[in-house]
Coordinates of C-alpha atoms in Angstrom, one line a residue:
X1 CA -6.0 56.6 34.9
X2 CA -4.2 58.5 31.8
X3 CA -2.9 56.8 28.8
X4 CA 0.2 58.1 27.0
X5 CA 0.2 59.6 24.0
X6 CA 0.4 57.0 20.9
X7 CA 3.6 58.0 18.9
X8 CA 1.8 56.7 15.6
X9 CA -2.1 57.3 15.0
X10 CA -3.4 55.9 11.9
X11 CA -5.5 59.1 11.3
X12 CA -4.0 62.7 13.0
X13 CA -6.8 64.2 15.4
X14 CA -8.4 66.6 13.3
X15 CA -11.3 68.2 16.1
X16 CA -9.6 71.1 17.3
X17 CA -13.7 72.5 16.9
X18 CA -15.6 71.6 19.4
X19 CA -19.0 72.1 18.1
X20 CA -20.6 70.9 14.8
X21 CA -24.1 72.6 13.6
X22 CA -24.9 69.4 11.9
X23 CA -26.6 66.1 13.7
X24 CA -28.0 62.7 12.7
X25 CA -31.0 61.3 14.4
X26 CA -33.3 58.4 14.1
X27 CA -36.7 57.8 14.9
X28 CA -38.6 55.7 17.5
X29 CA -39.7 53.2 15.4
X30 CA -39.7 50.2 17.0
X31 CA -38.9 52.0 20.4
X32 CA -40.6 50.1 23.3
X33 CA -38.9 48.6 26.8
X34 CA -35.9 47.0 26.2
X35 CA -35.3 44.1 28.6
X36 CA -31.8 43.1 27.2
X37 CA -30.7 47.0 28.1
X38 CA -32.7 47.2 31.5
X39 CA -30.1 44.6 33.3
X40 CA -27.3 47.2 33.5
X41 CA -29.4 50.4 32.7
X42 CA -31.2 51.4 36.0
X43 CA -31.9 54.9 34.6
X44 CA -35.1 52.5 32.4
X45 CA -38.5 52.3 33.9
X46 CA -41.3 50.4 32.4
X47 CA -44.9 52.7 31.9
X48 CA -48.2 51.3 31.9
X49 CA -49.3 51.9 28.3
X50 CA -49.3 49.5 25.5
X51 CA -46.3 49.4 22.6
X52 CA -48.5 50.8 20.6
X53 CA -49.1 54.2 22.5
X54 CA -45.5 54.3 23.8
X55 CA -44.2 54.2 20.1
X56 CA -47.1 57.2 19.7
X57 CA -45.6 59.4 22.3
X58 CA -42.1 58.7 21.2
X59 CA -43.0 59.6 17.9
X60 CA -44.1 62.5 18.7
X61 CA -41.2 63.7 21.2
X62 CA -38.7 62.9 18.4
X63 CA -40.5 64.9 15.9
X64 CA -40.9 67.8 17.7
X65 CA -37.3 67.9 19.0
X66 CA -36.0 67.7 15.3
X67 CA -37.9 70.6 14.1
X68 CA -36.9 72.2 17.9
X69 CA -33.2 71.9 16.7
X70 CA -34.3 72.9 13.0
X71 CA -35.9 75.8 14.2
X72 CA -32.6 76.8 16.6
X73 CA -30.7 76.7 13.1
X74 CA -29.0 73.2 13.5
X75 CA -28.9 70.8 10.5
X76 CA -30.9 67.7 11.5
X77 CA -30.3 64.6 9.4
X78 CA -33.0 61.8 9.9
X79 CA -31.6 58.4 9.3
X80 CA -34.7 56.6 8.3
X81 CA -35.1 52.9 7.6
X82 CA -37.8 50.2 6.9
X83 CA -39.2 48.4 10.2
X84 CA -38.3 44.4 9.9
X85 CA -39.2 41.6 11.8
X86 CA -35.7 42.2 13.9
X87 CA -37.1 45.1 16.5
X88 CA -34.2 48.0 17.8
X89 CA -35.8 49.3 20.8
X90 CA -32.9 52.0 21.0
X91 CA -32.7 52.9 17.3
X92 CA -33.4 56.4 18.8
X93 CA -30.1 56.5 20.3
X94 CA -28.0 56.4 17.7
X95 CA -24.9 57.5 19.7
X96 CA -24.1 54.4 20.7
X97 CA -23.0 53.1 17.4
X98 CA -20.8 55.8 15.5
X99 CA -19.3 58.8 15.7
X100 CA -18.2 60.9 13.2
X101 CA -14.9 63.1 12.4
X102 CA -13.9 66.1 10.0
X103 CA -11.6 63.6 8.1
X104 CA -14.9 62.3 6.8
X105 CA -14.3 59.3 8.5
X106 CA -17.3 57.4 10.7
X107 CA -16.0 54.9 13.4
X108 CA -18.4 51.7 14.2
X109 CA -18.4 50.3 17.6
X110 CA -19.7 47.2 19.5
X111 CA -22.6 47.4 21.5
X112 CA -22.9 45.2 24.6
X113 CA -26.9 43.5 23.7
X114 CA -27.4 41.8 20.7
X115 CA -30.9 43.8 19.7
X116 CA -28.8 46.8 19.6
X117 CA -26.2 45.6 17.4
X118 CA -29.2 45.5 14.9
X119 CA -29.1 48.9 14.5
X120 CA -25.4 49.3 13.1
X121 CA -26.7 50.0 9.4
X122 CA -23.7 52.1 7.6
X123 CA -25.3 51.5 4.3
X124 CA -28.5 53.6 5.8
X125 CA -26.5 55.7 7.8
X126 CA -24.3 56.2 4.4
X127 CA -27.3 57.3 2.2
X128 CA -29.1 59.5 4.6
X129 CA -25.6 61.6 4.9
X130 CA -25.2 61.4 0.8
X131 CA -28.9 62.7 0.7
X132 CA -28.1 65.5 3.0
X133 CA -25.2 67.1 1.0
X134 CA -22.2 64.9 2.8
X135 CA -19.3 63.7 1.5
X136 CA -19.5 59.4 1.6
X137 CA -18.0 58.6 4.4
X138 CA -14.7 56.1 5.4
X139 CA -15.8 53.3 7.7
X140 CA -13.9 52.0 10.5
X141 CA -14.7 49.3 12.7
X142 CA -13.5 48.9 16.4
X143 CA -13.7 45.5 18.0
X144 CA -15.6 43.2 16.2
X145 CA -19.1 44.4 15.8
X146 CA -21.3 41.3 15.0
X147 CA -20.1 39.1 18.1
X148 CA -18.0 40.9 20.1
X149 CA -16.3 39.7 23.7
X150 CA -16.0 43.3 24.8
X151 CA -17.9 46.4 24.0
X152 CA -17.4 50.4 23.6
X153 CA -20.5 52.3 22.9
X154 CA -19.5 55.3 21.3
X155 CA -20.4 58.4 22.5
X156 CA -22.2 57.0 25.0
X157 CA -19.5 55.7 27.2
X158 CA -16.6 58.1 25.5
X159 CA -16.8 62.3 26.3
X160 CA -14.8 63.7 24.0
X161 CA -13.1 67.2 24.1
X162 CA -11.9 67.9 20.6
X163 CA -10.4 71.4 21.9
X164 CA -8.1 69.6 24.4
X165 CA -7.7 66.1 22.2
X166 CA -8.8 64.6 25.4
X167 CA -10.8 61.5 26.3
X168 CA -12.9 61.0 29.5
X169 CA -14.2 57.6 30.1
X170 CA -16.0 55.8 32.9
X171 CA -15.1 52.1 32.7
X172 CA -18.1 49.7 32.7
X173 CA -19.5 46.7 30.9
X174 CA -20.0 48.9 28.0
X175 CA -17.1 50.5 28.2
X176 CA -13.7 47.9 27.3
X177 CA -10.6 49.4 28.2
X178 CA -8.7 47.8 25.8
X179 CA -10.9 49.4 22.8
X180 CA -10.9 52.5 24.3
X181 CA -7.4 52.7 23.7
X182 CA -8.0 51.0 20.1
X183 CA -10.0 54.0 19.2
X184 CA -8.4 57.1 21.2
X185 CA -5.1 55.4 19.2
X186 CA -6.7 55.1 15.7
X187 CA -8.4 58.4 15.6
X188 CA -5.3 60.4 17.3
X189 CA -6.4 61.7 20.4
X190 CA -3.9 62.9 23.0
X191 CA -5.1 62.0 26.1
X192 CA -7.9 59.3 27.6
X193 CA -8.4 59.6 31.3
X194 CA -10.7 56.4 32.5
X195 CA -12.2 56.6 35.3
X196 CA -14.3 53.6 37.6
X197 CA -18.0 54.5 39.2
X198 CA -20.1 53.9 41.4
X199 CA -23.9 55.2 42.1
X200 CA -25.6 54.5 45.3
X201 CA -26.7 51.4 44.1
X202 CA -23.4 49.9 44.5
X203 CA -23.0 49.9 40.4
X204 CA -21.2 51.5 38.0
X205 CA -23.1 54.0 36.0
X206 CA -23.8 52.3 32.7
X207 CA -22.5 55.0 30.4
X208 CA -20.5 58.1 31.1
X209 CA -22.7 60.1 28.6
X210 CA -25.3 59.9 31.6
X211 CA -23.5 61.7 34.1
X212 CA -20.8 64.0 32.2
X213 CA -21.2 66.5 29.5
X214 CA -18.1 68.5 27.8
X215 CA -18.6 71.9 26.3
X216 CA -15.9 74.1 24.8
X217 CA -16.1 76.2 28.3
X218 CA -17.9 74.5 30.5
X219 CA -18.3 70.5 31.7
X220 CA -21.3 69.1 33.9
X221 CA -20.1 66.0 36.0
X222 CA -21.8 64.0 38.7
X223 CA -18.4 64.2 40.3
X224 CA -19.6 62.4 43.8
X225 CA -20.3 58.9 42.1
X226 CA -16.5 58.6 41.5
X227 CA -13.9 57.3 43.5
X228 CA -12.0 59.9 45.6
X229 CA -8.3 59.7 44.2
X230 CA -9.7 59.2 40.7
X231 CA -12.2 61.8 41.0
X232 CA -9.5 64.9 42.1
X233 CA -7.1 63.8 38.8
X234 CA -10.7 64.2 36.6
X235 CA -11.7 67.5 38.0
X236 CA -8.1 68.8 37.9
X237 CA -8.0 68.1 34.2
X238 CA -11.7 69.4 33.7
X239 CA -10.9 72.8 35.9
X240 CA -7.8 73.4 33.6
X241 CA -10.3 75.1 30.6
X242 CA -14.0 74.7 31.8
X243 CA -16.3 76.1 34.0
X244 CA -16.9 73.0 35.9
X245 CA -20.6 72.2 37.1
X246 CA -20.9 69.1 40.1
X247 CA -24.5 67.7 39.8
X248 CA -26.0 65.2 42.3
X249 CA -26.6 62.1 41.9
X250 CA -30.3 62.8 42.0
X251 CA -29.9 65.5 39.2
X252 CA -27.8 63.0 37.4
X253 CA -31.6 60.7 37.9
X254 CA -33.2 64.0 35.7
X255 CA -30.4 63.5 33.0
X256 CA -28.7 67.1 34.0
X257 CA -25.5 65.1 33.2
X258 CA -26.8 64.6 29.3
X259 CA -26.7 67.7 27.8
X260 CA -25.0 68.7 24.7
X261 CA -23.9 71.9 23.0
X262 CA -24.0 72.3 19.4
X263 CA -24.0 75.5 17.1
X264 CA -26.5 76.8 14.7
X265 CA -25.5 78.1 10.9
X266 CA -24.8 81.3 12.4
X267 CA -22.1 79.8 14.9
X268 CA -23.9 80.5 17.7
X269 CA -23.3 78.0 21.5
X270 CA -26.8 76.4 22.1
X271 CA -27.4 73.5 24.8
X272 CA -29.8 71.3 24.0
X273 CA -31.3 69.1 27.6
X274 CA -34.3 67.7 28.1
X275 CA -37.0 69.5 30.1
X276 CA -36.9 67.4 32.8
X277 CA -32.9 68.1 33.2
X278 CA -33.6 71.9 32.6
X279 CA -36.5 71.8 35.9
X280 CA -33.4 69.8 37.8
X281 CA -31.0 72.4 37.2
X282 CA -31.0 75.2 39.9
X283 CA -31.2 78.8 38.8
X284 CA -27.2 79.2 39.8
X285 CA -26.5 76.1 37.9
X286 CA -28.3 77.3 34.5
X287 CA -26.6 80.5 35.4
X288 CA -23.5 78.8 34.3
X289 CA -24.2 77.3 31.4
X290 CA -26.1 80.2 29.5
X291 CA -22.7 82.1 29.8
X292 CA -21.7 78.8 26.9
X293 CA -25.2 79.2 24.9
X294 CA -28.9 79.5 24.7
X295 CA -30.2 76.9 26.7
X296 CA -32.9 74.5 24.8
X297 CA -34.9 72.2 26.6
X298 CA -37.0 69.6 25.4
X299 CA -39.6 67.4 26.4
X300 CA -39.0 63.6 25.8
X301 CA -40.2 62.5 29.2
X302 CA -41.5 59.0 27.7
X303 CA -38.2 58.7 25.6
X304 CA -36.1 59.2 28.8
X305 CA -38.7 57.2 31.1
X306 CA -38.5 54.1 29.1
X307 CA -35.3 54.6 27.8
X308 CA -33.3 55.2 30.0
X309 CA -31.3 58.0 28.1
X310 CA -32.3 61.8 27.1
X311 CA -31.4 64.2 24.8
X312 CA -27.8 64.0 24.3
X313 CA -28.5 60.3 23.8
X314 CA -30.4 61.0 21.2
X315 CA -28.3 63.3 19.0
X316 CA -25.2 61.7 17.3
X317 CA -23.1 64.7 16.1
X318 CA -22.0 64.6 12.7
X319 CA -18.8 66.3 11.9
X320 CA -18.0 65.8 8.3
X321 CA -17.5 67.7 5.5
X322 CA -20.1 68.4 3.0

């Protein structure tokens, strides 16, 4: 479905560029299986290693993707923070609880289990930012964050494209209708087209991020696993400015739809996937997407295994001014 324009927006949308050279990420510290997540996240599979080595491996994924993006010329801050008693298996994916704008404003949303609402830390995420030349940020809150009814996971379940002010949202669990309009509303954009899944499981896919990816020029979309009237009103909207990529649903298994393109300092398009989604691609496929940057994959096959989300997941663009 498409919602109407709002004809008041508390802020003007302000993302005409598509793009940002600049990230936050956060490490693995506590990253492990995460049961709560696992009931509506069938993209999660459990390894036999201990917590111990799977934090290890993580570690080590996340380091080396960091200095991967540093080396590409991307600006790569790392929101760090002391362990506690209170674990966040999915600190890692830090796209699930803000997103940022040029207006210098960060927007904090509600997250479905309750050991992920432990990672919503603005004070941390405030500092880190400070520390890497930002400007302090506005916070906003959508829903209500420490026991909410209904959830909207950020990034995860919202693609947006900031050259078309548009929107694209598949409605699930983690993704309330309601606050989708809240936010699309609050931070101005002009369109949100929602949208209703379903995999060969017979559920929906538990955020959008996982099967749909916007560029500036190009989109990626596991088109199949939506329904058929829905499906021809998303691709029609998609087709209007992008080169339009249909992955299976078994590519969407090798997160091919969870890519993201960023620039380096020099402006120049990379898209950063994981290895496993690069290897999924076929050659015709990757053809594509190099005409819309330098194609960057990276390994995080235990971050992906046991979480249950890849790279994109793992990147939370950050948009404001320094």
């Amino acid at each position: 479905m498409v919602a109407p324009f709002p004809r008041e927006s508390i802020h003007s949308h302000c993302q005409a560029v598509h793009t940002t050279n600049a990230v936050v990420m956060v490490p693995p510290i506590d990253f492990k299986f995460n049961t709560e997540t696992s009931a509506d996240n069938e993209f999660q599979t459990s390894l036999s290693l201990s917590d111990s080595q799977v934090r290890e491996k993580a570690l080590a994924e996340f380091n080396q993707m960091v200095e991967l993006l540093r080396s590409h010329g991307v600006t790569v801050t790392v929101m760090d923070y002391a362990k506690s008693k209170a674990e966040t298996p999915d600190a890692v994916f830090p796209n699930n609880w803000f997103s940022t704008s040029p207006s210098g404003d960060i927007y904090l949303f509600p997250m479905a289990c309750e050991n992920r609402r432990r990672e919503v830390r603005s004070h941390a995420l405030s500092e880190a930012l400070k520390s890497s030349g930002f400007k302090t940020p506005t916070f906003h809150e959508i829903g209500n964050l420490t026991s909410p009814q209904a959830y909207l996971e950020s990034t995860g379940v919202m693609i947006m494209d900031h050259s078309n002010s548009t929107v694209y949202a598949a409605l699930s669990v983690r993704c309330d209708r309601q606050l989708l309009q809240e936010y699309v509303d609050l931070a101005g954009f002009r369109e949100v087209i929602y949208f209703d899944t379903k995999m060969s499981s017979g559920s929906p896919v538990y955020h959008t991020n996982v099967m749909m990816a916007v560029g500036e020029g190009f989109a990626v979309i596991c088109d199949e696993i939506i329904e058929e009237f829905e499906r021809r009103r998303v691709l029609t909207s998609l087709q209007k400015t992008k080169d339009v990529i249909s992955i299976t649903e078994e590519q969407m298994g090798y997160f091919c739809g969870n890519v993201l393109q960023l620039k380096n300092e020099k402006g120049e398009r990379l898209i950063a996937m994981s290895l496993s989604a690069y290897n999924a691609f076929t050659l015709e496929q990757k053809s594509v997407l190099r005409r819309h940057g330098k194609l960057v994959p990276i390994d995080v096959s235990t971050i992906e295994t046991i979480g249950g989300g890849s790279v994109r997941c793992m990147i939370a663009e950050n948009y404001l001014p320094k």
